[in-house]
């Protein structure tokens, strides 16, 4: 009979985790193992009797040496992937030990209340309407999906149609208007919500990828009926933010719903320096963001905020005879997210915000912006290196020798060399290296080392 608590097993996991974390600043940042190599470690017939848990943990740890990406470390600049603040990681361990089903208040009062408090802090930090509702979802994808579901509810309800009851078949047509630079997860959301990814009107953007308000005005003038507009705070390539005040003004005049995808950019609201960039963001109807990006809590953790909490709730909530949902002031987390049973995602957000405080979040935002500028400055000094974007947040787009092949080779060689890791992209038809500074631990020294490594890779590319 197994012990209910197995301290040795937890100690072993703890030791492996510490070893992994301590290796991050030195290790080859990218993963090196091939599928075959990993299969040779992990593939085995499913045994009849099972195996010793400690040996299984050792096996996992051995595979992570070459098979895990060092994205929790300070010189990983791929996609927009945050690390884990030490307190957020520790709170995540506690969340796992608690193993709460966070669907309703009854299944976890503690998670419900932590979410309630963290929600209020987030609204304060982003300076959004304090009566807005907040849901903790898996990431930007589901945050976008939830915000658009709330928008779908609201614009159709205003047209006298209940989409949750009646479905989209037979509903008035909803106009979907997106920036031509909308993130791919907006399209995935539109597919899931039954709008279709192709039945959209795209609004032109400028050289930084910002939606043009004059073009939006023109598009809005050509449509009639229920309408949803999606704008962006933080372009995945350039980090640029749409001119939100103008966009919100035009959208409001037309009575349309404005959703803002602020997966990482919304965090700029927490910084006095970055605030002007997000001027007008408070005028939107729904805001999607991620805690696993800029706030640096472990995966997975996204946040949706909706001004019209009735529309938010109506689009998400479900009930059943056997569910003891609260009729009082208590929060049932499932009212605000697509999931039913789920992890207590608000716990790590609470722990991170309580530990950092307002000044700590601001410093985190400012630090990553400063490191991105440092990277840009170090790279652009070198002949033949061009920074393609205005570095307004944490994203840097770099091109080498004004040559697609050279740029792609520079990305591949940098990845292979292992000091740092970043991906390539195509920006307005040309190849670029895409650097996203998203980790709380990235120091000036990390940026200097990485810039050196990149320039060495370029000279051999
Ligand atoms: C602008 C934007 N929106 C949405 C997403 C998707 O977020 P997630 O990967 O958390 O689902 C990203 C991810 O980088 C993003 O940059």
Short mmCIF file of C-alpha atoms and ligand atoms in Angstrom, two decimals:
data_model
loop_
_atom_site.label_atom_id
_atom_site.label_comp_id
_atom_site.label_asym_id
_atom_site.label_seq_id
_atom_site.Cartn_x
_atom_site.Cartn_y
_atom_site.Cartn_z
CA UNK A 1 0.00 0.00 0.00
CA UNK A 2 1.45 3.37 -0.98
CA UNK A 3 1.81 6.13 1.61
CA UNK A 4 -0.68 8.95 1.21
CA UNK A 5 2.14 11.46 1.46
CA UNK A 6 5.45 10.42 -0.01
CA UNK A 7 8.00 13.01 1.13
CA UNK A 8 10.84 11.20 -0.64
CA UNK A 9 9.09 11.49 -3.94
CA UNK A 10 8.34 15.17 -3.45
CA UNK A 11 11.92 15.74 -2.33
CA UNK A 12 13.19 14.02 -5.45
CA UNK A 13 10.99 16.20 -7.66
CA UNK A 14 12.18 19.25 -5.74
CA UNK A 15 15.84 18.27 -6.24
CA UNK A 16 15.36 17.70 -9.96
CA UNK A 17 13.50 21.00 -10.30
CA UNK A 18 16.27 22.91 -8.51
CA UNK A 19 18.92 21.28 -10.62
CA UNK A 20 17.03 22.21 -13.77
CA UNK A 21 16.52 25.81 -12.66
CA UNK A 22 20.17 26.18 -11.65
CA UNK A 23 21.29 24.86 -15.01
CA UNK A 24 19.28 27.45 -16.95
CA UNK A 25 21.77 30.34 -16.95
CA UNK A 26 24.55 28.08 -18.30
CA UNK A 27 22.85 25.54 -20.46
CA UNK A 28 22.41 25.48 -24.21
CA UNK A 29 19.20 27.48 -24.46
CA UNK A 30 17.49 25.57 -27.25
CA UNK A 31 16.56 21.91 -26.97
CA UNK A 32 18.96 19.54 -28.68
CA UNK A 33 17.31 16.16 -28.48
CA UNK A 34 15.63 14.72 -31.53
CA UNK A 35 12.33 12.88 -31.40
CA UNK A 36 14.23 9.60 -31.78
CA UNK A 37 16.54 10.42 -28.90
CA UNK A 38 13.60 11.26 -26.65
CA UNK A 39 11.70 8.18 -27.72
CA UNK A 40 14.74 6.07 -26.91
CA UNK A 41 14.59 7.45 -23.36
CA UNK A 42 10.86 7.35 -22.83
CA UNK A 43 9.29 4.69 -25.02
CA UNK A 44 8.62 1.43 -23.24
CA UNK A 45 5.84 -1.11 -23.22
CA UNK A 46 3.12 -0.10 -20.77
CA UNK A 47 4.07 -2.34 -17.87
CA UNK A 48 1.65 -4.56 -15.98
CA UNK A 49 2.93 -3.82 -12.52
CA UNK A 50 4.12 -0.27 -12.84
CA UNK A 51 7.48 1.08 -11.74
CA UNK A 52 9.08 2.86 -8.88
CA UNK A 53 7.98 6.53 -8.77
CA UNK A 54 11.48 7.85 -8.00
CA UNK A 55 12.89 6.08 -11.01
CA UNK A 56 10.14 7.56 -13.15
CA UNK A 57 11.02 11.05 -11.91
CA UNK A 58 14.71 10.41 -12.63
CA UNK A 59 13.76 9.36 -16.12
CA UNK A 60 11.78 12.57 -16.69
CA UNK A 61 14.70 14.63 -15.45
CA UNK A 62 17.15 12.83 -17.71
CA UNK A 63 15.00 13.60 -20.76
CA UNK A 64 14.74 17.27 -19.83
CA UNK A 65 18.49 17.82 -20.06
CA UNK A 66 18.42 17.83 -23.84
CA UNK A 67 14.70 17.63 -24.55
CA UNK A 68 13.39 20.65 -22.65
CA UNK A 69 13.73 24.15 -24.02
CA UNK A 70 15.45 26.62 -21.69
CA UNK A 71 12.57 29.04 -22.07
CA UNK A 72 12.36 29.61 -18.32
CA UNK A 73 15.91 30.98 -18.47
CA UNK A 74 17.20 34.52 -19.00
CA UNK A 75 18.46 34.27 -22.59
CA UNK A 76 15.43 32.77 -24.27
CA UNK A 77 13.89 35.29 -26.62
CA UNK A 78 11.60 33.10 -28.70
CA UNK A 79 7.97 33.91 -29.55
CA UNK A 80 6.59 35.80 -26.52
CA UNK A 81 7.37 33.36 -23.73
CA UNK A 82 7.75 34.51 -20.15
CA UNK A 83 9.66 32.72 -17.41
CA UNK A 84 8.45 32.07 -13.88
CA UNK A 85 8.97 34.45 -10.99
CA UNK A 86 10.30 32.33 -8.11
CA UNK A 87 7.24 33.05 -5.97
CA UNK A 88 4.88 32.23 -8.82
CA UNK A 89 6.60 28.90 -9.37
CA UNK A 90 6.44 28.15 -5.65
CA UNK A 91 2.75 29.08 -5.55
CA UNK A 92 2.21 26.82 -8.54
CA UNK A 93 3.67 23.90 -6.57
CA UNK A 94 1.25 24.67 -3.77
CA UNK A 95 -1.60 24.86 -6.28
CA UNK A 96 -0.71 21.34 -7.42
CA UNK A 97 -0.53 20.08 -3.85
CA UNK A 98 -3.94 21.57 -3.10
CA UNK A 99 -5.31 20.00 -6.30
CA UNK A 100 -8.44 22.08 -6.17
CA UNK A 101 -11.19 21.78 -8.70
CA UNK A 102 -11.81 25.46 -9.22
CA UNK A 103 -15.09 25.30 -11.10
CA UNK A 104 -17.38 26.62 -8.39
CA UNK A 105 -17.09 28.20 -4.95
CA UNK A 106 -18.12 24.98 -3.24
CA UNK A 107 -15.32 22.99 -4.83
CA UNK A 108 -12.71 25.52 -3.75
CA UNK A 109 -13.58 28.56 -1.65
CA UNK A 110 -9.91 29.51 -1.40
CA UNK A 111 -9.35 29.63 -5.16
CA UNK A 112 -12.61 31.49 -5.68
CA UNK A 113 -11.57 34.19 -3.22
CA UNK A 114 -7.99 34.42 -4.50
CA UNK A 115 -9.40 34.93 -8.00
CA UNK A 116 -11.79 37.56 -6.67
CA UNK A 117 -9.00 39.54 -5.04
CA UNK A 118 -6.55 39.09 -7.94
CA UNK A 119 -9.28 40.26 -10.35
CA UNK A 120 -9.70 43.52 -8.43
CA UNK A 121 -5.93 44.06 -8.40
CA UNK A 122 -5.71 43.51 -12.15
CA UNK A 123 -8.45 46.03 -12.85
CA UNK A 124 -6.63 48.52 -10.66
CA UNK A 125 -3.26 47.81 -12.26
CA UNK A 126 -4.59 48.15 -15.81
CA UNK A 127 -6.91 50.97 -14.71
CA UNK A 128 -9.93 49.39 -16.36
CA UNK A 129 -13.55 49.76 -15.16
CA UNK A 130 -13.66 48.37 -11.62
CA UNK A 131 -17.02 46.72 -12.32
CA UNK A 132 -15.63 44.67 -15.23
CA UNK A 133 -15.57 40.89 -14.82
CA UNK A 134 -12.43 38.77 -15.01
CA UNK A 135 -11.83 35.15 -16.00
CA UNK A 136 -8.64 33.12 -15.64
CA UNK A 137 -8.19 30.98 -18.73
CA UNK A 138 -5.38 28.94 -20.27
CA UNK A 139 -3.85 31.74 -22.33
CA UNK A 140 -4.29 34.46 -24.91
CA UNK A 141 -6.10 32.08 -27.23
CA UNK A 142 -8.90 31.34 -24.80
CA UNK A 143 -8.92 34.92 -23.53
CA UNK A 144 -9.58 36.11 -27.08
CA UNK A 145 -12.18 33.43 -27.57
CA UNK A 146 -13.98 34.35 -24.34
CA UNK A 147 -13.93 38.09 -25.06
CA UNK A 148 -15.33 37.50 -28.53
CA UNK A 149 -17.99 35.15 -27.13
CA UNK A 150 -19.08 37.91 -24.75
CA UNK A 151 -19.13 40.33 -27.68
CA UNK A 152 -21.18 37.88 -29.73
CA UNK A 153 -23.69 37.63 -26.90
CA UNK A 154 -23.93 41.41 -26.46
CA UNK A 155 -24.23 42.54 -30.07
CA UNK A 156 -26.81 39.86 -30.87
CA UNK A 157 -28.78 40.50 -27.70
CA UNK A 158 -28.98 44.16 -28.70
CA UNK A 159 -30.43 42.93 -31.98
CA UNK A 160 -33.05 40.98 -30.00
CA UNK A 161 -31.38 37.60 -30.40
CA UNK A 162 -30.16 35.19 -27.71
CA UNK A 163 -27.27 33.33 -29.29
CA UNK A 164 -26.64 31.02 -26.32
CA UNK A 165 -30.20 29.71 -26.58
CA UNK A 166 -30.77 29.86 -30.33
CA UNK A 167 -27.30 29.29 -31.77
CA UNK A 168 -25.89 31.07 -34.78
CA UNK A 169 -28.14 29.33 -37.32
CA UNK A 170 -30.76 31.94 -38.10
CA UNK A 171 -29.03 34.72 -36.15
CA UNK A 172 -28.63 38.18 -37.64
CA UNK A 173 -25.28 38.37 -39.43
CA UNK A 174 -22.48 39.77 -37.29
CA UNK A 175 -19.84 41.90 -38.99
CA UNK A 176 -16.35 41.00 -37.85
CA UNK A 177 -13.73 43.66 -38.43
CA UNK A 178 -10.09 42.90 -37.73
CA UNK A 179 -6.79 44.61 -38.08
CA UNK A 180 -4.91 43.09 -41.01
CA UNK A 181 -2.28 42.26 -38.36
CA UNK A 182 -4.66 40.38 -36.01
CA UNK A 183 -2.99 37.49 -34.21
CA UNK A 184 -3.72 34.01 -35.48
CA UNK A 185 -5.60 33.17 -32.26
CA UNK A 186 -8.27 35.70 -33.19
CA UNK A 187 -8.92 33.63 -36.32
CA UNK A 188 -8.95 30.42 -34.30
CA UNK A 189 -11.47 32.04 -31.95
CA UNK A 190 -13.69 33.07 -34.85
CA UNK A 191 -13.65 29.48 -36.08
CA UNK A 192 -14.60 28.13 -32.68
CA UNK A 193 -17.38 30.69 -32.29
CA UNK A 194 -18.97 29.81 -35.61
CA UNK A 195 -18.14 33.08 -37.37
CA UNK A 196 -15.62 31.47 -39.70
CA UNK A 197 -12.09 32.68 -40.20
CA UNK A 198 -12.68 34.01 -43.71
CA UNK A 199 -15.85 36.02 -43.22
CA UNK A 200 -14.03 39.02 -41.89
CA UNK A 201 -13.24 42.52 -43.06
CA UNK A 202 -9.59 43.44 -42.70
CA UNK A 203 -8.48 46.97 -41.91
CA UNK A 204 -5.17 48.26 -43.28
CA UNK A 205 -2.24 48.82 -40.97
CA UNK A 206 0.76 51.13 -41.07
CA UNK A 207 4.47 50.26 -41.33
CA UNK A 208 4.57 49.22 -37.64
CA UNK A 209 1.48 47.00 -37.97
CA UNK A 210 -0.93 49.44 -36.28
CA UNK A 211 -4.54 49.55 -37.44
CA UNK A 212 -5.32 52.75 -39.33
CA UNK A 213 -8.31 54.51 -37.77
CA UNK A 214 -9.24 56.27 -41.03
CA UNK A 215 -9.42 52.87 -42.73
CA UNK A 216 -11.49 51.52 -39.84
CA UNK A 217 -13.89 54.44 -40.16
CA UNK A 218 -14.33 53.67 -43.84
CA UNK A 219 -14.92 49.98 -43.18
CA UNK A 220 -17.45 50.73 -40.44
CA UNK A 221 -19.29 53.11 -42.74
CA UNK A 222 -19.86 50.23 -45.13
CA UNK A 223 -21.47 47.81 -42.68
CA UNK A 224 -24.81 47.62 -41.01
CA UNK A 225 -26.07 45.61 -38.04
CA UNK A 226 -24.28 43.89 -35.13
CA UNK A 227 -20.54 44.46 -35.34
CA UNK A 228 -17.41 43.39 -33.49
CA UNK A 229 -14.06 45.12 -33.98
CA UNK A 230 -10.76 43.56 -32.84
CA UNK A 231 -7.82 45.80 -32.15
CA UNK A 232 -4.41 45.00 -30.76
CA UNK A 233 -2.17 46.19 -27.95
CA UNK A 234 1.17 44.56 -28.75
CA UNK A 235 1.77 43.29 -32.27
CA UNK A 236 3.40 39.86 -32.03
CA UNK A 237 6.21 40.98 -34.34
CA UNK A 238 6.81 44.66 -33.66
CA UNK A 239 5.16 45.14 -30.27
CA UNK A 240 3.30 48.13 -31.71
CA UNK A 241 0.00 49.22 -30.20
CA UNK A 242 -2.97 50.33 -32.31
CA UNK A 243 -4.07 53.96 -31.84
CA UNK A 244 -6.65 52.83 -29.32
CA UNK A 245 -8.37 56.10 -28.45
CA UNK A 246 -9.18 56.84 -32.07
CA UNK A 247 -10.22 53.27 -32.73
CA UNK A 248 -12.44 53.19 -29.66
CA UNK A 249 -14.04 56.50 -30.57
CA UNK A 250 -14.92 55.36 -34.09
CA UNK A 251 -16.14 51.99 -32.84
CA UNK A 252 -18.31 53.55 -30.14
CA UNK A 253 -19.88 56.01 -32.56
CA UNK A 254 -21.01 53.00 -34.52
CA UNK A 255 -22.27 51.08 -31.44
CA UNK A 256 -19.94 48.16 -32.17
CA UNK A 257 -18.15 45.94 -29.63
CA UNK A 258 -14.42 46.58 -29.30
CA UNK A 259 -12.20 43.68 -28.27
CA UNK A 260 -8.52 44.29 -27.61
CA UNK A 261 -5.95 41.55 -27.88
CA UNK A 262 -3.36 42.71 -25.36
CA UNK A 263 -1.70 39.35 -24.78
CA UNK A 264 1.50 41.05 -23.68
CA UNK A 265 0.98 44.72 -24.50
CA UNK A 266 -1.76 45.35 -21.95
CA UNK A 267 0.90 45.08 -19.23
CA UNK A 268 2.24 48.40 -20.52
CA UNK A 269 -0.63 49.98 -18.58
CA UNK A 270 1.20 49.14 -15.37
CA UNK A 271 4.09 51.42 -16.32
CA UNK A 272 3.86 55.22 -16.15
CA UNK A 273 6.36 55.37 -19.02
CA UNK A 274 4.36 53.08 -21.30
CA UNK A 275 0.88 54.34 -20.39
CA UNK A 276 0.65 56.97 -23.14
CA UNK A 277 1.18 54.21 -25.69
CA UNK A 278 -2.03 52.57 -24.47
CA UNK A 279 -4.06 55.72 -24.20
CA UNK A 280 -7.76 54.95 -24.73
CA UNK A 281 -7.46 51.24 -23.98
CA UNK A 282 -9.96 51.73 -21.16
CA UNK A 283 -12.67 52.56 -23.71
CA UNK A 284 -12.87 49.01 -25.08
CA UNK A 285 -15.46 46.37 -24.19
CA UNK A 286 -13.19 43.37 -23.66
CA UNK A 287 -9.49 42.88 -23.07
CA UNK A 288 -7.48 39.68 -23.46
CA UNK A 289 -4.09 39.29 -21.86
CA UNK A 290 -1.69 36.69 -20.55
CA UNK A 291 -0.19 36.20 -17.13
CA UNK A 292 2.25 33.62 -18.50
CA UNK A 293 3.84 36.27 -20.69
CA UNK A 294 4.73 39.55 -19.03
CA UNK A 295 3.71 38.73 -15.46
CA UNK A 296 5.96 35.65 -15.57
CA UNK A 297 3.76 33.09 -13.87
CA UNK A 298 4.19 29.47 -15.02
CA UNK A 299 2.14 28.09 -17.90
CA UNK A 300 -0.71 28.16 -18.46
CA UNK A 301 -2.36 31.39 -17.49
CA UNK A 302 -4.41 33.86 -19.47
CA UNK A 303 -6.84 36.56 -18.41
CA UNK A 304 -10.04 37.89 -19.96
CA UNK A 305 -11.64 41.11 -18.77
CA UNK A 306 -15.10 42.20 -19.91
CA UNK A 307 -16.79 45.54 -19.25
CA UNK A 308 -20.33 44.13 -19.54
CA UNK A 309 -20.20 41.42 -16.92
CA UNK A 310 -23.75 40.30 -17.78
CA UNK A 311 -22.71 39.54 -21.37
CA UNK A 312 -19.56 37.82 -20.12
CA UNK A 313 -21.49 35.64 -17.70
CA UNK A 314 -24.30 34.88 -20.14
CA UNK A 315 -21.79 33.67 -22.73
CA UNK A 316 -19.95 31.34 -20.34
CA UNK A 317 -22.09 30.18 -17.44
CA UNK A 318 -23.76 26.79 -17.29
CA UNK A 319 -25.85 25.18 -14.63
CA UNK A 320 -27.11 21.75 -13.71
CA UNK A 321 -29.23 20.29 -10.95
CA UNK A 322 -26.30 18.71 -9.20
CA UNK A 323 -24.07 21.79 -9.22
CA UNK A 324 -24.22 23.72 -6.00
CA UNK A 325 -23.65 27.12 -7.53
CA UNK A 326 -23.71 30.15 -5.36
CA UNK A 327 -26.63 32.53 -5.46
CA UNK A 328 -24.77 34.99 -3.25
CA UNK A 329 -21.72 37.17 -3.43
CA UNK A 330 -19.34 34.24 -3.82
CA UNK A 331 -17.60 33.79 -7.14
CA UNK A 332 -18.13 30.65 -9.21
CA UNK A 333 -15.09 30.74 -11.51
CA UNK A 334 -16.90 28.76 -14.22
CA UNK A 335 -19.17 31.75 -14.86
CA UNK A 336 -16.28 33.56 -16.52
CA UNK A 337 -14.38 30.91 -18.52
CA UNK A 338 -15.09 28.19 -21.08
CA UNK A 339 -13.70 25.47 -18.79
CA UNK A 340 -15.73 23.56 -16.21
CA UNK A 341 -13.26 21.70 -13.99
CA UNK A 342 -10.02 23.58 -13.92
CA UNK A 343 -6.81 24.39 -12.13
CA UNK A 344 -6.71 27.28 -9.67
CA UNK A 345 -5.01 29.65 -12.07
CA UNK A 346 -5.66 32.72 -9.97
CA UNK A 347 -3.36 31.44 -7.22
CA UNK A 348 -0.11 32.21 -9.01
CA UNK A 349 -1.41 35.52 -10.27
CA UNK A 350 -2.33 36.46 -6.71
CA UNK A 351 1.08 35.41 -5.41
CA UNK A 352 2.95 37.28 -8.15
CA UNK A 353 0.96 40.50 -7.74
CA UNK A 354 1.11 40.42 -3.95
CA UNK A 355 4.87 39.88 -3.99
CA UNK A 356 5.67 42.44 -6.67
CA UNK A 357 3.20 45.12 -5.70
CA UNK A 358 2.40 47.95 -8.07
CA UNK A 359 6.03 49.14 -8.17
CA UNK A 360 7.34 45.65 -8.80
CA UNK A 361 5.08 45.13 -11.82
CA UNK A 362 6.01 48.54 -13.17
CA UNK A 363 9.68 47.78 -12.77
CA UNK A 364 9.22 44.42 -14.50
CA UNK A 365 7.54 46.11 -17.45
CA UNK A 366 10.11 48.90 -17.66
CA UNK A 367 13.03 46.51 -17.29
CA UNK A 368 12.01 44.30 -20.20
CA UNK A 369 11.40 47.34 -22.41
CA UNK A 370 14.84 48.71 -21.49
CA UNK A 371 16.52 45.36 -22.23
CA UNK A 372 14.81 45.24 -25.63
CA UNK A 373 16.14 48.73 -26.41
CA UNK A 374 19.61 47.67 -25.20
CA UNK A 375 19.51 44.70 -27.57
CA UNK A 376 18.44 46.94 -30.45
CA UNK A 377 21.21 49.44 -29.70
CA UNK A 378 23.92 46.79 -29.49
CA UNK A 379 22.88 45.11 -32.72
CA UNK A 380 22.28 48.22 -34.80
CA UNK A 381 25.84 49.44 -34.11
CA UNK A 382 27.13 46.71 -36.38
CA UNK A 383 27.37 47.43 -40.09
CA UNK A 384 24.67 45.75 -42.15
CA UNK A 385 22.31 45.26 -39.23
CA UNK A 386 18.93 46.92 -39.46
CA UNK A 387 16.27 47.12 -36.76
CA UNK A 388 12.96 46.99 -38.59
CA UNK A 389 10.63 48.18 -35.84
CA UNK A 390 10.31 51.05 -33.41
CA UNK A 391 11.12 49.36 -30.11
CA UNK A 392 8.14 50.53 -28.07
CA UNK A 393 7.75 47.46 -25.86
CA UNK A 394 9.76 44.25 -25.58
CA UNK A 395 9.96 43.17 -29.24
CA UNK A 396 12.92 43.68 -31.58
CA UNK A 397 12.90 42.77 -35.28
CA UNK A 398 16.33 42.50 -36.85
CA UNK A 399 17.52 42.01 -40.41
CA UNK A 400 21.05 41.22 -41.48
CA UNK A 401 22.75 42.37 -44.70
CA UNK A 402 19.33 43.24 -46.09
CA UNK A 403 19.31 39.63 -47.22
CA UNK A 404 16.64 36.98 -46.48
CA UNK A 405 19.02 34.04 -46.68
CA UNK A 406 21.68 35.65 -44.52
CA UNK A 407 19.03 36.59 -41.96
CA UNK A 408 17.62 33.06 -41.87
CA UNK A 409 21.12 31.60 -41.54
CA UNK A 410 21.85 34.02 -38.70
CA UNK A 411 18.73 32.82 -36.88
CA UNK A 412 19.60 29.15 -37.43
CA UNK A 413 23.26 29.59 -36.39
CA UNK A 414 22.34 31.54 -33.29
CA UNK A 415 19.94 28.81 -32.29
CA UNK A 416 22.57 26.13 -32.86
CA UNK A 417 25.27 27.99 -30.96
CA UNK A 418 23.04 27.99 -27.88
CA UNK A 419 23.93 31.16 -25.93
CA UNK A 420 20.43 32.40 -26.61
CA UNK A 421 17.42 31.42 -28.68
CA UNK A 422 15.11 33.39 -30.88
CA UNK A 423 12.92 32.56 -33.83
CA UNK A 424 12.72 33.95 -37.31
CA UNK A 425 9.76 35.63 -38.89
CA UNK A 426 8.69 37.39 -42.04
CA UNK A 427 7.82 41.03 -41.63
CA UNK A 428 6.17 42.82 -44.54
CA UNK A 429 7.65 40.38 -47.00
CA UNK A 430 11.22 40.22 -45.69
CA UNK A 431 12.92 37.74 -43.37
CA UNK A 432 13.76 38.95 -39.86
CA UNK A 433 15.04 37.68 -36.54
CA UNK A 434 12.40 38.18 -33.88
CA UNK A 435 13.64 38.91 -30.38
CA UNK A 436 11.16 39.04 -27.52
CA UNK A 437 12.51 40.02 -24.11
CA UNK A 438 9.93 38.48 -21.82
CA UNK A 439 11.79 36.99 -18.87
CA UNK A 440 12.01 38.74 -15.49
CA UNK A 441 15.56 37.38 -15.00
CA UNK A 442 17.15 38.76 -18.18
CA UNK A 443 19.99 41.04 -17.10
CA UNK A 444 21.99 43.63 -19.02
CA UNK A 445 24.80 41.11 -19.02
CA UNK A 446 22.50 38.49 -20.61
CA UNK A 447 21.61 40.94 -23.36
CA UNK A 448 25.27 41.83 -23.96
CA UNK A 449 26.27 38.16 -24.14
CA UNK A 450 23.38 37.39 -26.46
CA UNK A 451 24.08 40.32 -28.77
CA UNK A 452 27.73 39.17 -29.03
CA UNK A 453 26.62 35.64 -29.84
CA UNK A 454 24.18 36.84 -32.47
CA UNK A 455 26.79 39.04 -34.14
CA UNK A 456 29.28 36.16 -34.16
CA UNK A 457 26.64 33.99 -35.80
CA UNK A 458 25.96 36.69 -38.37
CA UNK A 459 29.60 37.03 -39.30
CA UNK A 460 29.71 33.32 -40.13
CA UNK A 461 26.32 33.31 -41.85
C1 LIG B 1 -0.86 39.39 -29.68
C2 LIG B 1 -1.04 37.96 -29.23
N1 LIG B 1 -2.27 37.46 -29.11
C3 LIG B 1 -2.50 36.20 -28.70
C4 LIG B 1 -1.46 35.36 -28.41
C5 LIG B 1 -1.74 33.96 -28.00
O1 LIG B 1 -1.49 33.77 -26.66
P1 LIG B 1 -1.33 32.30 -26.02
O2 LIG B 1 -0.13 31.72 -26.68
O3 LIG B 1 -1.16 32.58 -24.58
O4 LIG B 1 -2.57 31.54 -26.34
C6 LIG B 1 -0.15 35.83 -28.54
C7 LIG B 1 1.00 34.95 -28.28
O5 LIG B 1 2.13 35.29 -28.46
C8 LIG B 1 0.07 37.17 -28.93
O6 LIG B 1 1.30 37.68 -29.04
#
